[in-house]
XYZ file of C-alpha atoms in Angstrom:
633
model
C -43.547 50.078 13.299
C -41.271 48.845 11.071
C -42.300 48.124 7.578
C -40.966 44.850 7.899
C -43.117 44.236 10.930
C -46.057 45.723 8.368
C -45.381 42.906 5.952
C -45.875 40.333 8.443
C -48.500 40.717 10.385
C -50.748 41.888 6.655
C -49.427 38.073 5.325
C -50.532 36.581 8.615
C -54.140 37.944 7.669
C -53.520 37.543 4.137
C -53.051 33.470 5.607
C -55.619 33.841 8.630
C -58.263 34.943 6.136
C -57.994 32.388 3.307
C -57.747 29.293 5.182
C -60.514 30.437 6.942
C -62.342 30.649 3.982
C -62.091 27.142 2.910
C -62.079 25.800 5.743
C -58.990 25.278 7.463
C -58.345 25.048 11.558
C -55.683 25.995 11.743
C -53.460 29.491 11.203
C -50.583 29.868 9.225
C -47.738 32.484 10.628
C -44.821 33.269 8.169
C -42.763 31.572 11.595
C -43.490 28.262 10.060
C -41.698 29.503 6.657
C -38.617 28.092 6.377
C -36.196 31.360 6.378
C -33.942 32.399 3.795
C -30.374 33.030 3.887
C -27.261 33.984 1.944
C -25.965 29.751 0.294
C -23.380 28.778 1.470
C -23.431 25.782 0.058
C -20.313 25.342 -1.590
C -20.514 25.715 -5.514
C -22.979 27.725 -5.617
C -21.904 30.487 -8.375
C -22.669 34.501 -6.407
C -19.947 33.266 -4.326
C -18.199 33.999 -7.739
C -19.593 35.746 -9.826
C -21.990 38.214 -8.125
C -25.908 37.347 -8.400
C -27.142 34.779 -10.696
C -28.528 36.064 -13.606
C -32.286 37.147 -14.194
C -34.470 35.126 -16.153
C -37.136 36.902 -15.534
C -39.309 38.407 -19.045
C -41.093 41.898 -19.474
C -44.474 41.217 -18.863
C -46.702 41.158 -15.740
C -47.742 38.531 -12.908
C -51.018 37.054 -10.930
C -50.599 35.842 -8.061
C -52.901 32.423 -7.763
C -53.099 30.927 -4.148
C -54.625 27.060 -4.243
C -53.017 25.902 -0.979
C -51.207 27.026 2.446
C -47.748 26.594 0.750
C -48.269 26.714 -3.381
C -49.038 29.431 -5.565
C -49.750 29.803 -9.219
C -47.807 32.791 -10.921
C -49.933 33.633 -14.415
C -47.779 35.579 -17.014
C -50.347 38.686 -19.154
C -50.853 38.650 -22.498
C -52.119 42.085 -23.392
C -54.856 41.838 -25.739
C -53.280 43.631 -28.444
C -49.669 42.034 -27.844
C -48.813 41.871 -32.188
C -48.633 37.269 -32.748
C -44.699 37.689 -33.416
C -43.524 38.359 -29.688
C -45.779 36.275 -27.811
C -43.678 33.581 -27.071
C -41.471 36.848 -24.743
C -44.256 37.259 -22.496
C -44.739 32.780 -21.715
C -42.824 30.797 -19.526
C -41.015 27.951 -20.928
C -39.003 25.184 -19.312
C -36.064 26.831 -19.018
C -37.897 28.624 -15.287
C -38.675 24.590 -14.097
C -36.681 24.152 -11.269
C -36.063 28.220 -10.433
C -36.780 30.778 -7.617
C -39.414 33.952 -7.777
C -38.089 36.549 -6.515
C -40.830 39.418 -5.371
C -38.963 43.452 -5.043
C -40.290 43.647 -1.701
C -39.678 39.644 0.214
C -40.598 36.408 -0.935
C -39.435 33.750 -2.752
C -40.916 30.434 -4.495
C -39.536 27.312 -5.816
C -41.271 26.685 -9.988
C -42.543 22.962 -9.673
C -44.538 22.747 -12.059
C -44.479 25.515 -15.791
C -47.612 24.847 -17.431
C -49.102 26.355 -21.445
C -52.974 27.015 -21.985
C -55.704 29.331 -23.585
C -57.470 29.573 -21.439
C -58.132 31.798 -18.690
C -58.067 34.968 -21.013
C -54.905 37.126 -20.932
C -53.087 34.231 -19.047
C -50.860 31.910 -22.088
C -48.775 30.278 -20.056
C -48.434 29.907 -15.639
C -46.026 28.391 -13.443
C -47.024 26.088 -9.979
C -44.708 27.200 -7.078
C -43.672 25.914 -3.076
C -43.845 29.213 -1.205
C -40.905 28.926 0.695
C -41.267 32.581 1.743
C -44.444 35.011 2.197
C -44.901 37.960 -0.158
C -44.245 41.468 0.449
C -47.851 43.217 0.111
C -48.537 46.530 -0.734
C -49.336 48.859 1.789
C -52.604 51.989 1.689
C -49.642 54.455 1.257
C -48.386 52.982 -1.607
C -51.977 51.941 -3.043
C -54.315 53.951 -1.597
C -57.557 51.511 -3.143
C -56.703 49.956 0.047
C -58.396 52.339 2.889
C -60.915 51.253 1.016
C -64.218 48.173 0.346
C -64.001 46.715 -3.164
C -66.902 46.249 -5.509
C -66.732 43.699 -8.175
C -69.161 42.652 -11.443
C -68.464 41.157 -13.884
C -68.551 43.052 -17.334
C -68.441 40.694 -20.056
C -65.084 39.195 -20.513
C -63.373 41.200 -18.126
C -64.751 42.603 -13.869
C -64.939 46.312 -13.075
C -63.868 46.867 -9.457
C -65.191 50.290 -7.944
C -64.114 51.141 -4.682
C -66.789 53.263 -2.308
C -67.122 56.730 -2.843
C -67.559 57.723 0.826
C -64.193 57.213 1.426
C -62.525 60.458 -0.498
C -58.572 59.402 0.193
C -59.078 56.000 -1.839
C -58.235 56.186 -5.036
C -57.513 54.461 -7.929
C -54.290 55.428 -9.652
C -52.150 54.500 -12.135
C -49.045 53.239 -10.700
C -52.137 49.989 -10.044
C -52.280 49.004 -13.312
C -50.138 45.867 -13.620
C -51.137 45.195 -9.762
C -52.712 41.946 -8.594
C -55.914 42.086 -6.547
C -56.383 38.747 -3.953
C -59.441 37.820 -2.563
C -59.103 35.372 -0.369
C -60.713 31.746 -1.381
C -61.885 33.508 -3.938
C -60.214 34.347 -8.025
C -57.753 37.176 -8.201
C -58.270 39.494 -10.070
C -54.817 41.858 -12.659
C -56.006 45.695 -13.181
C -55.413 46.344 -16.487
C -56.793 49.753 -17.155
C -57.671 52.442 -14.925
C -61.666 54.361 -15.565
C -61.434 56.532 -12.680
C -60.555 57.854 -10.229
C -62.918 55.346 -7.840
C -63.070 53.064 -11.010
C -61.467 49.887 -12.662
C -61.193 46.936 -14.832
C -59.132 43.537 -14.311
C -59.401 40.131 -15.593
C -59.641 37.252 -13.664
C -57.011 34.852 -13.266
C -59.601 31.682 -12.080
C -63.433 32.572 -13.864
C -64.753 29.900 -12.517
C -64.196 30.517 -8.877
C -63.968 34.598 -8.947
C -67.114 36.178 -7.087
C -69.687 38.756 -8.963
C -71.703 41.819 -7.714
C -69.807 41.250 -4.741
C -68.769 44.062 -1.906
C -65.177 42.927 0.217
C -64.828 45.227 2.477
C -61.325 47.289 3.839
C -59.262 45.060 4.887
C -60.464 42.065 3.721
C -58.868 42.385 0.764
C -54.952 43.084 -0.322
C -52.897 43.483 -3.868
C -49.699 42.314 -5.119
C -46.831 44.314 -6.624
C -45.545 42.241 -9.753
C -46.372 44.291 -12.772
C -43.689 46.007 -14.858
C -45.239 48.658 -16.387
C -43.040 50.967 -13.353
C -40.172 48.581 -13.429
C -40.242 45.178 -13.742
C -41.090 44.045 -9.829
C -39.727 40.301 -9.875
C -36.781 38.656 -10.990
C -36.494 34.320 -11.683
C -33.551 33.717 -10.412
C -31.586 29.814 -10.298
C -32.814 28.052 -6.939
C -30.302 29.032 -4.299
C -27.277 26.384 -4.127
C -28.043 23.887 -0.682
C -25.915 21.142 -1.420
C -21.606 20.395 -0.853
C -20.389 17.852 -2.734
C -17.370 16.432 -0.745
C -15.441 13.542 -2.293
C -12.490 12.681 -1.568
C -10.300 10.793 -3.978
C -9.013 13.853 -5.556
C -10.235 17.813 -6.061
C -10.869 16.836 -9.069
C -13.979 15.734 -10.327
C -13.874 13.924 -13.432
C -10.853 12.213 -12.116
C -9.831 9.216 -14.368
C -8.313 5.862 -11.602
C -6.949 2.611 -13.121
C -7.586 -0.474 -11.837
C -5.329 -3.238 -12.395
C -6.184 -7.467 -12.149
C -6.961 -8.370 -9.559
C -7.068 -5.053 -7.906
C -9.903 -2.432 -6.386
C -10.629 1.110 -6.141
C -13.298 2.517 -3.599
C -15.132 5.815 -4.421
C -16.347 8.239 -1.420
C -19.075 10.358 -2.497
C -20.341 12.610 0.757
C -23.256 15.459 0.270
C -23.743 17.910 2.700
C -27.269 19.226 2.635
C -27.781 23.003 3.892
C -31.653 21.909 4.799
C -33.058 24.443 8.010
C -35.349 24.286 10.280
C -35.863 20.735 9.511
C -35.015 16.888 9.120
C -35.490 16.173 5.231
C -36.949 12.375 4.841
C -33.781 9.776 3.525
C -34.357 9.578 0.251
C -31.534 8.791 -1.593
C -29.847 11.807 -3.002
C -27.285 10.442 -5.973
C -27.479 8.098 -8.198
C -25.274 6.487 -9.954
C -25.091 4.972 -13.597
C -22.389 2.922 -14.732
C -21.497 3.039 -18.722
C -20.708 -0.755 -18.797
C -21.480 -2.381 -16.209
C -20.105 -5.714 -17.438
C -15.973 -4.404 -16.936
C -16.079 -4.533 -13.390
C -17.545 -5.535 -10.987
C -19.135 -3.406 -8.761
C -20.795 -2.730 -5.643
C -22.410 0.181 -3.102
C -22.888 1.209 -0.073
C -24.874 4.471 1.407
C -26.127 6.243 4.408
C -27.118 8.718 6.590
C -24.764 9.485 9.197
C -25.750 11.914 12.027
C -26.212 15.374 10.364
C -28.255 14.430 7.379
C -25.197 14.054 5.367
C -25.423 11.321 2.396
C -22.368 8.841 2.332
C -21.897 6.628 -0.772
C -19.358 4.698 -1.307
C -18.654 2.724 -4.964
C -15.887 -0.604 -4.665
C -15.028 -1.345 -8.851
C -12.953 -4.341 -8.964
C -11.288 -6.435 -11.737
C -11.263 -9.939 -11.919
C -11.760 -10.259 -15.640
C -8.692 -10.276 -17.974
C -10.012 -7.875 -19.919
C -9.131 -4.201 -20.543
C -11.295 -1.501 -21.393
C -12.909 1.905 -19.972
C -16.272 2.797 -18.861
C -17.574 6.021 -16.925
C -19.588 6.461 -14.107
C -22.263 9.393 -13.244
C -23.013 10.279 -9.459
C -26.032 13.071 -9.821
C -27.931 15.174 -7.955
C -31.051 15.602 -9.350
C -31.594 18.094 -6.971
C -29.382 19.872 -6.977
C -29.791 23.457 -8.307
C -27.994 24.318 -11.475
C -25.993 27.157 -9.299
C -24.260 24.837 -7.368
C -20.869 23.802 -9.620
C -20.740 20.544 -8.856
C -24.458 18.672 -9.915
C -22.636 15.484 -11.109
C -19.293 13.466 -10.908
C -18.719 11.656 -14.147
C -15.042 9.670 -13.021
C -13.538 6.858 -15.967
C -12.371 3.615 -14.464
C -10.260 1.764 -16.775
C -10.137 -1.626 -16.794
C -5.695 -1.463 -17.822
C -2.297 -0.150 -16.453
C -1.546 2.833 -14.949
C 1.090 4.799 -16.925
C 1.723 6.638 -12.867
C 1.877 2.120 -11.434
C 5.432 0.421 -11.710
C 7.970 -2.224 -11.013
C 11.519 -1.170 -9.144
C 13.810 -3.406 -6.752
C 15.037 -2.129 -3.556
C 18.184 -2.231 -2.809
C 20.466 -4.151 -0.113
C 22.306 -1.135 1.223
C 21.040 3.065 0.178
C 23.925 4.638 -1.019
C 22.888 8.265 -1.402
C 22.680 9.994 -4.889
C 26.167 12.151 -4.099
C 28.120 9.191 -3.116
C 27.261 7.830 -6.170
C 28.373 11.064 -8.475
C 31.739 11.160 -5.982
C 32.446 7.323 -6.817
C 32.844 7.203 -3.231
C 30.502 4.772 -0.721
C 32.416 3.206 2.153
C 31.334 0.505 4.705
C 32.634 -0.076 8.379
C 35.389 -1.986 6.842
C 36.065 1.029 4.594
C 35.556 -1.484 1.808
C 34.322 0.889 -1.598
C 30.261 0.222 -1.829
C 30.332 1.957 -5.528
C 32.719 0.502 -8.650
C 33.413 2.478 -11.725
C 33.958 0.269 -14.763
C 36.834 0.783 -17.098
C 35.818 2.389 -19.869
C 34.150 0.328 -22.791
C 34.404 -2.811 -20.343
C 32.370 -5.682 -21.418
C 31.396 -8.534 -19.035
C 33.133 -11.675 -18.724
C 31.698 -15.210 -20.254
C 31.494 -18.933 -19.476
C 34.987 -18.673 -21.522
C 37.171 -16.258 -19.571
C 37.755 -12.917 -18.094
C 39.510 -12.132 -21.695
C 37.143 -13.542 -24.010
C 34.159 -11.662 -23.394
C 30.307 -12.525 -25.538
C 28.535 -9.744 -24.779
C 26.837 -7.381 -27.371
C 26.403 -4.995 -24.270
C 28.866 -2.151 -23.844
C 29.848 -0.273 -20.399
C 31.029 2.903 -19.805
C 30.780 3.388 -23.939
C 33.951 5.092 -25.247
C 34.314 5.209 -28.891
C 37.521 7.359 -29.372
C 38.982 4.563 -26.802
C 40.230 1.014 -27.898
C 38.099 -1.744 -26.119
C 40.332 -4.214 -23.912
C 39.259 -7.587 -23.723
C 38.952 -7.980 -27.636
C 42.187 -9.805 -29.065
C 40.029 -13.264 -29.423
C 37.933 -13.991 -32.572
C 34.762 -14.909 -30.465
C 35.176 -11.484 -28.620
C 36.024 -9.153 -31.971
C 32.710 -10.462 -33.381
C 30.101 -8.872 -30.957
C 30.141 -6.100 -29.190
C 27.532 -3.456 -29.627
C 26.800 0.806 -29.610
C 23.325 1.688 -28.590
C 23.870 4.964 -27.619
C 27.639 6.130 -28.769
C 25.793 3.991 -31.847
C 27.716 6.662 -34.584
C 29.601 9.222 -32.822
C 33.745 9.783 -32.668
C 33.549 10.739 -29.037
C 31.297 9.935 -25.353
C 30.220 13.075 -25.152
C 28.683 12.796 -27.897
C 26.309 10.393 -26.639
C 24.618 12.538 -25.216
C 23.852 10.456 -21.529
C 22.316 12.343 -19.862
C 22.722 11.763 -15.509
C 19.411 9.606 -15.765
C 20.919 7.245 -17.920
C 24.354 7.321 -16.674
C 22.754 5.746 -13.277
C 19.620 4.120 -14.917
C 20.083 0.228 -14.191
C 18.396 -0.463 -17.924
C 20.571 -2.657 -21.220
C 19.447 -0.319 -23.248
C 21.358 2.860 -21.189
C 24.027 0.157 -21.058
C 27.064 2.745 -23.004
C 25.620 5.238 -20.715
C 25.677 3.771 -17.046
C 29.024 4.242 -15.404
C 29.217 2.575 -11.709
C 27.675 0.092 -10.465
C 27.063 -1.747 -6.628
C 30.204 -2.949 -5.577
C 30.620 -6.552 -3.744
C 32.638 -8.692 -1.743
C 33.071 -12.140 -3.326
C 30.365 -14.582 -2.320
C 26.893 -12.850 -2.583
C 24.942 -15.204 -0.684
C 21.468 -14.857 0.097
C 21.120 -11.486 -1.620
C 17.899 -9.999 -0.406
C 15.617 -9.565 -4.293
C 13.421 -6.457 -3.032
C 11.350 -6.063 -5.413
C 8.439 -3.076 -4.872
C 5.125 -1.709 -7.400
C 4.847 1.856 -6.983
C 1.638 3.429 -8.161
C -0.184 6.792 -7.122
C -1.606 5.548 -3.452
C 1.589 4.624 -2.708
C 4.413 1.681 -2.465
C 3.270 -1.870 -1.712
C 5.488 -5.204 -2.123
C 5.819 -7.275 -4.944
C 4.226 -11.199 -3.502
C 1.704 -13.609 -4.749
C -0.283 -13.433 -7.078
C 2.681 -11.619 -9.189
C 5.532 -14.154 -9.958
C 8.684 -13.531 -11.973
C 11.792 -14.900 -14.251
C 14.946 -13.627 -13.483
C 17.646 -13.974 -16.299
C 21.013 -12.383 -16.034
C 21.103 -10.172 -19.255
C 24.800 -10.518 -20.208
C 23.971 -15.005 -20.507
C 26.100 -15.382 -17.343
C 25.946 -18.158 -14.972
C 27.882 -18.911 -11.930
C 24.573 -17.781 -10.204
C 21.639 -19.382 -8.016
C 18.009 -17.907 -6.999
C 16.136 -19.886 -3.904
C 12.904 -18.954 -2.981
C 9.666 -20.603 -0.778
C 7.222 -22.157 -2.825
C 4.008 -22.590 -0.563
C 1.417 -25.242 -1.481
C -0.743 -22.763 -4.274
C 2.603 -20.723 -5.752
C 3.724 -24.405 -6.531
C 0.133 -25.375 -8.750
C 0.768 -22.198 -10.578
C 4.374 -22.518 -10.980
C 3.587 -26.263 -12.170
C 0.841 -24.842 -14.786
C 2.941 -21.636 -16.329
C 6.393 -22.512 -16.412
C 5.643 -24.869 -19.495
C 3.997 -22.060 -21.221
C 6.268 -19.178 -20.012
C 9.398 -21.611 -21.052
C 12.119 -20.262 -18.043
C 11.575 -21.482 -14.234
C 9.161 -19.416 -12.324
C 9.795 -17.792 -8.366
C 7.596 -16.644 -5.818
C 8.781 -13.059 -5.684
C 8.426 -12.856 -1.853
C 11.348 -13.698 -0.066
C 13.829 -13.968 -2.945
C 17.569 -14.192 -2.279
C 20.323 -14.524 -5.150
C 23.694 -15.643 -4.346
C 26.732 -15.346 -6.344
C 29.996 -17.348 -7.249
C 31.184 -15.570 -10.351
C 32.673 -11.925 -9.848
C 32.374 -9.220 -11.796
C 29.651 -7.566 -13.423
C 26.224 -8.978 -13.644
C 22.989 -7.644 -14.816
C 19.900 -8.944 -13.875
C 15.790 -8.540 -15.515
C 13.333 -9.827 -13.551
C 9.928 -9.409 -15.496
C 6.411 -10.328 -14.041
C 4.549 -13.342 -16.591
C 1.577 -11.739 -17.800
C -1.983 -13.356 -16.985
C -1.841 -11.729 -13.440
C -1.721 -8.397 -14.324
C -2.328 -6.066 -16.839
C 0.930 -4.232 -16.100
C 3.661 -4.896 -17.658
C 6.558 -5.342 -15.073
C 10.156 -5.135 -15.462
C 12.924 -4.253 -13.429
C 16.606 -5.012 -13.997
C 19.595 -4.484 -11.906
C 23.284 -5.073 -11.584
C 26.237 -6.428 -9.363
C 29.742 -6.460 -9.473
C 31.572 -8.830 -7.842
C 34.725 -8.199 -6.566
C 37.497 -9.061 -4.777
C 37.695 -12.924 -6.682
C 39.470 -15.829 -6.510
C 41.441 -17.027 -10.304
C 38.118 -18.394 -11.399
C 38.136 -21.735 -13.115
C 40.149 -23.697 -14.193
C 43.203 -21.302 -12.933
C 43.315 -22.778 -9.179
C 43.266 -26.441 -10.976
C 46.131 -25.392 -13.339
C 48.550 -24.458 -10.993
C 47.686 -26.888 -8.766
C 48.616 -29.283 -11.714
C 51.751 -27.801 -12.396
C 52.557 -27.736 -8.842
C 52.201 -31.507 -8.868
C 53.710 -31.765 -12.069
C 57.439 -29.394 -11.251
C 57.058 -31.820 -7.812
C 57.390 -35.062 -8.796
C 60.020 -35.064 -11.436
C 62.667 -33.035 -9.026
C 61.562 -36.653 -6.742
C 61.944 -38.729 -10.065
C 64.861 -37.066 -10.872
C 66.697 -37.865 -7.308
C 65.419 -41.545 -7.095
C 67.371 -41.890 -10.722
C 70.363 -40.931 -9.135
C 70.371 -41.963 -6.229
C 70.346 -45.270 -7.423
C 72.920 -45.032 -10.115
C 75.514 -43.905 -7.532
C 74.832 -40.520 -9.088
C 76.119 -37.450 -7.679
C 74.928 -34.232 -8.811
C 76.374 -31.499 -6.346
C 79.975 -33.725 -5.824
C 80.163 -33.550 -9.649
C 79.209 -29.478 -9.541
C 81.725 -29.069 -7.127
C 84.720 -31.080 -9.258
C 83.563 -29.029 -11.848
C 84.536 -26.279 -10.356
C 87.215 -26.624 -8.935
C 88.401 -27.890 -12.522
C 87.320 -24.367 -14.149
C 89.283 -22.671 -11.252
C 92.396 -24.614 -11.775
C 92.861 -23.565 -15.926
C 91.551 -19.880 -14.847
C 94.988 -20.123 -12.341
C 97.323 -21.700 -15.019
C 96.453 -18.953 -17.505
C 97.350 -16.524 -15.025
C 101.064 -17.415 -14.096
C 101.881 -17.438 -17.983
C 100.173 -14.621 -18.663
C 102.467 -13.460 -15.920
C 105.592 -14.980 -17.488
C 105.267 -13.262 -20.384
C 106.117 -10.138 -19.364
């Protein structure tokens, strides 16, 4: 029989005797213990760093069984131990929740740490739950086991005597600090050897210690938890038996922003690595909320078919109040060996720096076409307009009289067009190109050259080009954040302005009843027209560049949503009053000609005949002059 089998058989016998003595009717076999195995839970530190640190200390332990699966380990303190080193031979609170391992086999989870002054020689102990039976000493390791054992009390200690008739049964120095186990009685820690047949020991439970009693061979056993010949036991962290799965992010201490009116769901799954039995459905997580008044928090938890514990926390921002709060997901039953025992996400009732609003162009133009400046539609119309240098859009006073301060495609080294009138000379200010002499010194980046923001108008060179007139252009807006893209819809409301104070444009939108009430309430506060962003359409009757800014009103979001877009209207007819002036001038000229013809006819004046007679007279005079010249010659 192998050593492992022998240990199992001896262990079975020990518990049979122990519980028969106490009156139990059943028999505990090693098969009833939870099988041990390598920890496989996510976050087990041994997966990366090898064996966990040993938290044992240099002394002997004396085990004492108290029930079917409970065992007490007493830490031995020698009588002559110096006072200043006694602490190094005692259990302390750091051992709570840890596991005692035997040098042979077996393990027990420490559930309680005790400090005491009795029994003598034991100043501390731990109550542990046995998870795997501990290996016993065999006859070839301790020959004393081949004899019966007589126990007598000798003062504060006990004398252990072997049967003198059994010659091969001897006490040896290697037996010091081994523990005699007597099922149903106190255990004894051997402290010294008197001779080959006698030894002295101290009892773990003196009130339950036998006196002047003989125990036959195979009814008493030895445990070796000593340290005289090298410590035979260790204390390690309890193996991690949980996976902590978080669906939203690989990071455990995440930061999530929740905008006003929005919510976020945190999903956590705890997977147990339990073997051999089904755990009670007791919640495995405790959730703490730092500031419960900031967000509306709801929790739903359940066990699935695999005994995994799932919890979903929904946090909603429903109050116009910004701030942050932490949440703690704590697994109290997890071992410190697990990388993940607590998750602490931070929820901020605020606007995320990744959250922004964007305009969706009606026609997509690739970036390479923007660089080249050419992107034609099916009719050959170029959809990109390269703006003239130092361009300024027209004003309501006319194309030649720009009144905006914004330059586009700025170059301080080039002349400024449309700068003849006094009002135009008073306006127009460089931003990026201020206080420099050339465009190269403006240091415009690629991003700035294609930005719609008015702050970078100096750098903007190319804009989207459309044919006149523009009717029902869809102003499509979307919100982009770390979770994706969502269209801008109610309850968001927007204002739209033209940054260069141009007119000749009009917006059309749908106004449901609830939007109508909000619009009526908000417009006096904002001091501008408010629009529903869903189904918003733009019509333009003017020409050249229009630069629009869309702003989401406050009160429905913590974010300062502002987006700008530009439209260049080309091939437009003459602006007002061009057509009118031409028509009036034509009418005046035609009317004057008709009036003159009428007056000539009324007074019998024939302009054509008068003109013909004048021509004839001129011709006759010219002929007579020519003839006179010939006669003289």
